[in-house]
Coordinates of N, CA and C in Angstrom, one line a residue:
M1 N -33.7 -68.8 -55.6 CA -33.8 -70.2 -56.3 C -33.2 -71.0 -55.3
D2 N -33.8 -72.0 -55.4 CA -33.0 -73.2 -54.4 C -32.0 -74.2 -55.2
T3 N -30.7 -74.0 -54.7 CA -30.0 -75.1 -55.5 C -29.3 -76.1 -54.8
M4 N -29.9 -76.3 -53.7 CA -29.9 -77.3 -52.8 C -30.3 -78.7 -53.2
G5 N -29.3 -79.9 -53.5 CA -29.7 -81.1 -53.9 C -30.4 -82.0 -53.1
R6 N -31.1 -82.9 -53.6 CA -31.8 -83.8 -52.8 C -31.3 -84.3 -51.4
G7 N -29.8 -84.9 -51.8 CA -29.2 -85.3 -50.7 C -28.8 -84.3 -49.5
E8 N -28.7 -83.3 -50.1 CA -28.4 -82.2 -49.0 C -29.7 -81.9 -48.2
R9 N -30.8 -82.0 -48.7 CA -32.2 -81.8 -47.9 C -32.3 -82.9 -46.9
H10 N -32.1 -84.0 -47.2 CA -32.0 -85.1 -46.4 C -31.2 -84.9 -45.1
S11 N -30.1 -84.3 -45.3 CA -29.3 -84.3 -44.5 C -29.8 -83.3 -43.4
R12 N -30.8 -82.7 -43.6 CA -31.4 -81.4 -42.5 C -32.6 -82.0 -41.8
M13 N -32.8 -83.3 -42.1 CA -34.1 -84.1 -41.6 C -33.4 -84.8 -40.3
R14 N -34.3 -84.6 -39.3 CA -34.3 -85.5 -38.1 C -35.5 -86.1 -37.6
Y15 N -35.3 -87.4 -37.5 CA -36.3 -88.3 -36.8 C -36.2 -88.4 -35.3
R16 N -37.2 -88.3 -34.6 CA -37.1 -89.1 -33.4 C -38.4 -89.5 -32.6
R17 N -38.4 -90.2 -31.8 CA -39.5 -90.8 -31.2 C -39.8 -89.8 -30.0
R18 N -40.9 -89.4 -29.8 CA -41.3 -88.1 -28.8 C -41.2 -88.8 -27.4
N19 N -41.8 -90.1 -27.2 CA -42.1 -90.4 -25.9 C -41.1 -91.6 -25.6
D20 N -40.2 -91.9 -26.4 CA -39.2 -92.9 -26.2 C -38.2 -92.4 -25.3
P21 N -38.0 -93.3 -23.9 CA -36.7 -92.6 -23.2 C -35.4 -92.7 -23.6
A22 N -35.0 -93.8 -24.7 CA -33.7 -93.7 -25.3 C -33.6 -92.6 -26.3
Y23 N -34.6 -91.8 -26.6 CA -34.8 -90.8 -27.5 C -34.5 -89.3 -26.6
Q24 N -34.9 -89.3 -25.5 CA -35.4 -88.0 -24.9 C -33.9 -87.1 -24.9
G25 N -34.1 -85.9 -25.2 CA -33.2 -85.2 -25.5 C -32.0 -85.3 -26.7
K26 N -32.4 -86.5 -27.5 CA -31.2 -86.8 -28.5 C -32.0 -86.4 -29.6
Q27 N -31.2 -86.1 -30.8 CA -31.6 -85.4 -32.3 C -30.7 -86.7 -33.1
H28 N -31.7 -87.6 -33.3 CA -31.0 -88.7 -33.9 C -31.1 -88.5 -35.4
Q29 N -30.0 -88.5 -36.0 CA -30.0 -88.0 -37.6 C -29.8 -89.3 -38.6
H30 N -30.9 -89.8 -39.1 CA -30.7 -90.8 -40.3 C -29.8 -90.3 -41.5
K31 N -28.8 -91.1 -41.8 CA -28.0 -90.8 -42.9 C -28.1 -91.6 -44.2
K32 N -28.8 -92.8 -43.8 CA -28.7 -93.7 -45.0 C -30.3 -94.0 -45.4
H33 N -30.2 -94.2 -46.6 CA -31.8 -94.3 -47.2 C -32.7 -95.5 -46.6
G34 N -32.0 -96.5 -46.2 CA -32.5 -97.7 -45.5 C -33.2 -97.3 -44.2
D35 N -32.7 -96.4 -43.5 CA -33.0 -95.9 -42.2 C -34.3 -95.1 -42.2
R36 N -34.9 -94.8 -43.2 CA -36.1 -93.8 -43.5 C -37.0 -94.5 -44.2
P37 N -38.4 -93.9 -44.2 CA -39.3 -94.4 -45.3 C -39.0 -94.3 -46.7
S38 N -39.2 -95.0 -47.7 CA -38.9 -94.9 -48.9 C -40.2 -94.3 -49.7
R39 N -40.3 -93.5 -50.7 CA -41.6 -93.3 -51.6 C -41.8 -94.5 -52.2
N40 N -40.9 -95.4 -52.6 CA -41.4 -96.8 -53.2 C -42.0 -97.8 -52.3
Q41 N -41.9 -97.5 -50.7 CA -42.5 -98.9 -50.1 C -44.0 -98.5 -50.1
P42 N -44.6 -99.5 -49.5 CA -45.9 -99.3 -49.2 C -46.7 -98.1 -48.4
N43 N -47.6 -97.6 -48.8 CA -48.1 -96.6 -47.7 C -48.1 -97.1 -46.2
K44 N -47.5 -96.4 -45.3 CA -47.6 -97.2 -43.8 C -48.0 -95.8 -43.0
D45 N -49.1 -96.1 -42.1 CA -49.4 -95.1 -41.3 C -48.4 -94.5 -40.6
D46 N -47.3 -95.4 -40.5 CA -46.2 -94.9 -39.3 C -45.4 -93.9 -39.9
S47 N -45.6 -93.6 -41.0 CA -44.8 -92.6 -41.7 C -45.6 -91.3 -42.3
L48 N -46.8 -91.4 -41.8 CA -47.4 -90.1 -42.4 C -47.7 -88.9 -41.3
I49 N -48.0 -87.6 -42.0 CA -48.4 -86.7 -41.5 C -49.5 -86.1 -42.0
T50 N -50.7 -86.1 -41.1 CA -52.1 -85.9 -41.5 C -52.4 -84.7 -41.5
G51 N -52.8 -84.0 -42.7 CA -53.2 -82.3 -42.7 C -54.6 -82.3 -42.6
F52 N -55.2 -81.0 -43.0 CA -56.7 -80.9 -42.6 C -57.1 -79.7 -43.8
F53 N -58.1 -79.5 -44.0 CA -58.9 -78.6 -44.9 C -59.5 -77.4 -44.2
S54 N -59.2 -76.3 -44.4 CA -60.0 -75.1 -43.9 C -61.3 -75.3 -44.0
S55 N -62.3 -74.3 -43.8 CA -63.6 -74.2 -44.3 C -63.7 -73.6 -45.8
R56 N -62.7 -73.1 -46.2 CA -62.4 -72.4 -47.4 C -61.7 -73.7 -48.3
G57 N -61.5 -74.5 -47.8 CA -60.7 -75.9 -48.6 C -59.6 -75.6 -48.9
R58 N -58.6 -74.9 -48.1 CA -57.2 -74.5 -48.2 C -56.6 -76.1 -47.5
P59 N -55.6 -76.2 -47.9 CA -54.8 -77.5 -47.1 C -53.7 -77.1 -46.3
Y60 N -54.0 -77.6 -45.0 CA -53.1 -77.0 -43.9 C -52.5 -78.1 -43.3
I61 N -51.4 -78.0 -42.5 CA -50.8 -79.1 -41.9 C -50.2 -78.1 -40.8
Y62 N -50.0 -78.8 -39.5 CA -49.3 -78.2 -38.3 C -48.1 -78.6 -38.2
G63 N -47.2 -77.6 -37.9 CA -45.6 -77.6 -37.4 C -45.3 -76.8 -36.0
R64 N -44.4 -77.2 -35.6 CA -43.8 -76.4 -34.5 C -42.7 -75.7 -35.1
V65 N -42.5 -74.3 -34.9 CA -41.2 -73.8 -35.4 C -40.6 -73.2 -34.0
T66 N -39.2 -73.7 -34.4 CA -38.3 -73.2 -33.3 C -37.3 -72.3 -33.8
L67 N -36.7 -71.1 -33.2 CA -35.7 -70.0 -33.6 C -34.7 -70.8 -32.4
P68 N -33.7 -71.5 -33.0 CA -32.5 -71.8 -31.8 C -31.6 -70.8 -31.3
R69 N -31.6 -69.8 -32.2 CA -30.7 -68.5 -31.5 C -31.4 -67.7 -30.7
F70 N -32.6 -67.8 -30.6 CA -33.6 -67.2 -29.5 C -34.2 -68.1 -28.5
G71 N -34.2 -69.2 -28.6 CA -34.8 -70.5 -27.6 C -36.2 -70.0 -27.7
V72 N -36.9 -69.7 -29.0 CA -38.3 -69.6 -28.9 C -39.0 -70.7 -29.8
S73 N -40.3 -71.0 -29.2 CA -40.9 -71.6 -30.4 C -42.5 -71.5 -30.2
T74 N -43.1 -72.0 -31.4 CA -44.6 -71.8 -31.4 C -45.3 -72.7 -32.4
D75 N -46.4 -73.1 -32.0 CA -47.2 -73.8 -33.0 C -47.7 -73.2 -34.2
V76 N -47.6 -73.7 -35.5 CA -48.1 -72.9 -36.8 C -48.9 -73.8 -37.6
P77 N -50.1 -73.3 -38.2 CA -50.8 -74.0 -39.2 C -50.3 -73.6 -40.4
F78 N -49.6 -74.3 -41.3 CA -48.8 -73.8 -42.6 C -50.1 -74.4 -43.5
L79 N -49.9 -73.1 -44.4 CA -50.6 -73.9 -45.6 C -49.7 -74.2 -46.5
L80 N -50.0 -75.5 -47.1 CA -49.0 -76.0 -48.2 C -49.1 -75.4 -49.5
D81 N -47.8 -74.8 -50.2 CA -48.0 -74.0 -51.1 C -46.5 -74.5 -52.0
T82 N -47.2 -75.0 -53.2 CA -46.1 -75.5 -53.9 C -45.4 -74.6 -54.9
G83 N -46.0 -73.6 -54.7 CA -45.6 -72.2 -55.4 C -44.6 -71.6 -54.9
A84 N -44.5 -71.7 -53.4 CA -43.6 -71.1 -52.9 C -42.2 -71.9 -52.9
D85 N -41.2 -71.1 -52.9 CA -39.6 -71.6 -52.9 C -39.2 -71.9 -51.5
S86 N -39.9 -71.2 -50.8 CA -39.2 -71.5 -49.3 C -40.3 -71.2 -48.4
S87 N -40.5 -71.7 -47.1 CA -41.5 -71.5 -46.2 C -41.2 -70.1 -45.6
C88 N -42.5 -69.9 -45.0 CA -42.2 -68.2 -44.5 C -43.6 -68.1 -43.4
L89 N -43.2 -67.4 -42.3 CA -43.7 -67.4 -41.1 C -44.5 -65.6 -41.4
H90 N -45.6 -65.6 -41.2 CA -46.3 -64.2 -41.6 C -46.4 -63.7 -40.3
F91 N -47.0 -62.5 -40.2 CA -47.1 -61.5 -39.0 C -47.8 -62.2 -37.8
R92 N -49.0 -62.9 -38.1 CA -49.6 -63.3 -36.6 C -48.9 -64.4 -36.1
H93 N -47.9 -64.9 -36.8 CA -47.2 -66.3 -36.1 C -45.6 -65.6 -35.6
T94 N -45.2 -64.7 -36.2 CA -43.9 -64.2 -36.1 C -44.1 -63.4 -34.6
S95 N -45.4 -62.5 -34.7 CA -45.5 -62.0 -33.2 C -45.7 -63.0 -31.8
E96 N -45.9 -64.1 -32.4 CA -46.2 -65.2 -31.2 C -44.8 -65.4 -30.8
L97 N -43.8 -65.3 -31.6 CA -42.4 -65.7 -31.1 C -41.8 -64.7 -30.2
V98 N -42.2 -63.5 -30.2 CA -41.6 -62.7 -29.3 C -40.4 -62.1 -29.5
V99 N -39.9 -62.1 -30.7 CA -38.4 -62.0 -31.2 C -38.6 -60.3 -31.5
P100 N -37.9 -59.4 -31.0 CA -38.0 -58.3 -31.9 C -37.2 -58.2 -32.8
E101 N -37.9 -57.4 -33.8 CA -37.6 -57.4 -35.2 C -36.0 -56.8 -35.3
S102 N -35.7 -55.9 -34.5 CA -34.3 -55.2 -34.6 C -33.3 -56.2 -34.0
S103 N -33.7 -57.5 -33.8 CA -32.6 -58.7 -33.5 C -32.3 -59.4 -34.5
L104 N -33.2 -59.3 -35.6 CA -33.1 -59.8 -36.9 C -31.7 -59.3 -37.6
G105 N -31.6 -60.1 -38.7 CA -30.5 -59.6 -39.4 C -30.8 -58.8 -40.6
N106 N -30.6 -58.8 -41.7 CA -30.7 -57.8 -42.7 C -32.1 -58.3 -43.5
E107 N -32.7 -57.0 -43.6 CA -34.2 -57.2 -44.2 C -34.0 -57.5 -45.8
S108 N -34.7 -58.2 -46.4 CA -34.8 -58.3 -47.8 C -36.1 -58.2 -48.3
S109 N -36.3 -58.1 -49.6 CA -37.6 -58.2 -50.2 C -38.1 -59.6 -51.0
V110 N -38.9 -60.0 -50.5 CA -39.7 -61.2 -51.0 C -40.9 -60.9 -51.8
G111 N -40.6 -61.4 -53.4 CA -41.7 -61.0 -54.3 C -42.8 -62.4 -54.3
G112 N -44.4 -62.4 -54.5 CA -44.8 -63.4 -54.6 C -46.1 -62.7 -55.2
I113 N -47.1 -63.7 -55.4 CA -48.3 -63.5 -56.2 C -48.8 -62.0 -55.8
G114 N -49.0 -61.9 -54.5 CA -49.4 -60.4 -53.8 C -48.6 -59.5 -53.9
G115 N -47.5 -59.6 -54.5 CA -46.5 -58.4 -54.5 C -45.3 -58.8 -53.6
N116 N -44.5 -57.6 -53.2 CA -43.2 -57.6 -52.4 C -43.5 -57.5 -51.2
A117 N -42.8 -58.0 -50.0 CA -42.8 -57.8 -48.7 C -41.7 -58.0 -48.2
A118 N -41.4 -57.1 -47.0 CA -40.3 -57.4 -46.1 C -40.1 -58.8 -45.5
Y119 N -39.1 -59.4 -45.4 CA -38.5 -60.6 -44.9 C -37.2 -60.7 -44.1
Y120 N -37.2 -61.3 -43.1 CA -36.2 -61.8 -42.4 C -35.7 -63.0 -42.6
R121 N -34.4 -63.5 -42.9 CA -34.0 -64.9 -43.2 C -33.5 -65.2 -41.8
E122 N -33.9 -66.5 -41.0 CA -33.5 -66.7 -40.0 C -33.5 -68.2 -39.6
P123 N -32.4 -68.8 -39.2 CA -32.2 -70.3 -39.2 C -33.1 -70.9 -38.5
A124 N -34.1 -71.9 -38.5 CA -35.2 -72.3 -37.7 C -35.2 -73.9 -37.9
M125 N -36.0 -74.4 -36.8 CA -36.0 -75.9 -37.0 C -37.5 -75.9 -37.0
V126 N -38.3 -76.8 -38.0 CA -39.5 -77.1 -38.1 C -40.0 -78.4 -38.1
T127 N -40.7 -78.9 -37.1 CA -41.1 -80.2 -36.3 C -42.5 -80.5 -36.8
F128 N -42.4 -81.6 -37.3 CA -44.1 -82.3 -37.6 C -43.9 -83.4 -36.7
A129 N -45.1 -83.8 -36.3 CA -45.4 -85.0 -35.4 C -46.2 -86.0 -36.9
Y130 N -45.8 -87.1 -36.4 CA -46.2 -88.3 -37.5 C -46.6 -89.4 -37.0
G131 N -47.1 -90.4 -37.6 CA -47.3 -92.0 -37.0 C -48.6 -91.8 -36.3
S132 N -48.9 -93.3 -35.7 CA -50.1 -93.2 -35.0 C -49.9 -92.4 -33.6
G133 N -51.0 -91.9 -33.4 CA -50.8 -90.8 -32.2 C -50.1 -89.8 -32.2
G134 N -49.2 -89.5 -33.4 CA -48.3 -88.4 -33.4 C -47.1 -88.6 -32.6
I135 N -46.6 -89.8 -32.2 CA -45.5 -89.8 -31.3 C -44.2 -89.9 -31.9
D136 N -44.2 -89.9 -33.1 CA -42.7 -89.7 -33.9 C -42.8 -88.0 -34.4
E137 N -41.4 -87.7 -34.5 CA -41.4 -86.3 -35.1 C -40.4 -86.4 -36.1
V138 N -40.6 -85.4 -36.9 CA -39.3 -85.2 -38.0 C -39.1 -83.8 -38.2
S139 N -38.0 -83.5 -38.0 CA -37.5 -81.9 -38.0 C -36.8 -81.6 -39.0
Y140 N -36.7 -80.4 -39.8 CA -36.0 -79.6 -40.7 C -35.1 -78.4 -40.4
N141 N -34.0 -78.4 -40.7 CA -33.4 -77.2 -40.3 C -33.3 -76.2 -41.6
I142 N -34.0 -75.0 -41.7 CA -34.0 -74.4 -42.7 C -33.7 -72.8 -42.3
D143 N -33.6 -72.0 -43.5 CA -33.5 -70.7 -43.2 C -35.1 -70.3 -43.3
L144 N -35.8 -69.9 -42.6 CA -37.2 -69.6 -42.4 C -37.5 -67.9 -43.0
A145 N -38.2 -67.7 -43.8 CA -38.6 -66.3 -43.6 C -39.2 -65.4 -42.8
L146 N -39.2 -64.7 -42.1 CA -40.2 -64.1 -41.2 C -40.3 -62.5 -41.7
S147 N -41.8 -62.5 -41.5 CA -42.3 -61.0 -41.9 C -42.8 -60.5 -40.7
Y148 N -42.5 -59.1 -40.5 CA -43.3 -58.4 -39.3 C -44.1 -57.4 -40.1
S149 N -44.3 -57.4 -41.2 CA -45.2 -56.5 -42.0 C -46.5 -56.4 -41.7
D150 N -47.2 -55.8 -41.4 CA -48.7 -55.4 -41.5 C -49.4 -55.9 -42.6
A151 N -48.6 -55.8 -43.4 CA -49.4 -56.0 -44.8 C -49.6 -57.6 -44.8
T152 N -48.8 -58.3 -43.8 CA -48.8 -60.0 -44.1 C -49.7 -60.3 -43.0
L153 N -50.8 -59.3 -42.4 CA -51.4 -59.7 -41.3 C -52.5 -61.1 -41.5
G154 N -53.0 -61.0 -42.5 CA -54.0 -61.8 -42.8 C -53.8 -62.7 -43.8
L155 N -52.4 -63.2 -43.9 CA -52.3 -64.1 -44.5 C -51.5 -65.4 -43.8
P156 N -51.6 -66.6 -44.2 CA -51.3 -67.6 -43.5 C -49.9 -67.9 -43.8
S157 N -49.1 -68.7 -42.8 CA -47.9 -69.0 -43.2 C -47.7 -69.8 -44.1
L158 N -46.7 -69.9 -44.9 CA -46.7 -70.9 -46.1 C -45.6 -72.0 -45.5
L159 N -46.1 -73.2 -46.0 CA -45.1 -74.5 -46.0 C -44.3 -74.5 -47.6
G160 N -43.4 -74.0 -47.9 CA -42.9 -74.1 -49.1 C -42.0 -75.5 -49.7
R161 N -41.6 -75.5 -50.8 CA -40.8 -76.4 -51.4 C -39.7 -76.6 -50.8
D162 N -39.2 -75.8 -49.9 CA -37.8 -76.1 -49.4 C -38.3 -77.4 -48.4
I163 N -39.2 -77.7 -48.0 CA -39.8 -78.8 -47.0 C -40.5 -80.0 -48.1
L164 N -41.7 -79.2 -48.8 CA -42.7 -80.0 -49.6 C -42.0 -81.2 -50.4
D165 N -40.8 -80.4 -50.9 CA -40.0 -81.5 -52.1 C -39.5 -82.8 -51.5
D166 N -39.4 -83.0 -50.2 CA -39.2 -84.1 -49.6 C -40.2 -85.0 -49.4
W167 N -41.5 -84.6 -49.6 CA -42.5 -85.7 -49.3 C -43.3 -86.1 -50.3
H168 N -44.0 -87.3 -50.5 CA -44.9 -87.6 -51.5 C -46.4 -87.1 -50.5
I169 N -47.3 -86.2 -51.3 CA -48.6 -86.0 -50.7 C -49.6 -86.4 -51.3
E170 N -50.4 -87.1 -50.6 CA -52.1 -87.4 -51.1 C -52.7 -86.2 -50.9
Y171 N -53.4 -85.8 -51.8 CA -54.3 -84.8 -51.6 C -55.7 -85.0 -52.5
S172 N -57.0 -84.9 -51.6 CA -58.0 -85.0 -52.2 C -59.3 -84.3 -51.6
R173 N -59.3 -83.2 -51.9 CA -60.4 -82.2 -51.0 C -61.8 -83.0 -51.1
K174 N -62.1 -83.7 -52.0 CA -63.5 -84.2 -52.2 C -63.7 -85.3 -51.2
R175 N -62.7 -86.2 -51.0 CA -62.4 -87.4 -50.1 C -61.9 -86.7 -48.7
N176 N -61.7 -85.6 -48.4 CA -61.1 -84.9 -47.0 C -59.7 -85.6 -46.7
L177 N -59.1 -85.7 -47.9 CA -57.8 -86.4 -47.5 C -56.6 -85.6 -47.9
L178 N -56.0 -85.3 -47.0 CA -54.5 -84.7 -46.7 C -53.3 -85.2 -45.9
R179 N -52.5 -86.1 -46.8 CA -51.5 -86.9 -46.2 C -50.2 -86.9 -46.8
C180 N -49.2 -86.6 -46.0 CA -48.0 -86.4 -46.5 C -46.9 -87.5 -46.1
M181 N -46.4 -88.3 -47.0 CA -45.6 -89.2 -46.6 C -44.3 -88.9 -46.6
I182 N -43.5 -89.2 -45.5 CA -42.2 -88.7 -45.1 C -40.9 -89.8 -45.5

């Protein structure tokens, strides 16, 4: 169960402008509420992450997963899952990271609606592009659950409440609208 408070979650977020020379190579951390968009401010396109719906109507958003310990990263379409306590990467995407399973820490069993599966917890940075043209990025440092089990081969990777709790989400399948305000 997630015992982290709201203030602690915000300390894990990092914002930066991807193409601005002043920000190249820097990871700027906002610490004051006034430095980041508020949920009470009007909706602005410059603080929105735009998602999409699959042909089956499932809500997805693209993110970039980086495992700093191994220096590897990959782009991942995450299924938004408000029922997941934490985000997880399933077999299809963990295999793209080219990290040997034997290099990871202790295996633990994680339960879900489909039953239990073996996962490894690994510190990760998950980055999302936002704003007009996606020129800005926001990153979250989380403990990501990684599955190398064949049982998760057909399952999408999940974006759980460890990140979703920090966002206001507008969701309308009927209007083909999926926007996450950071």
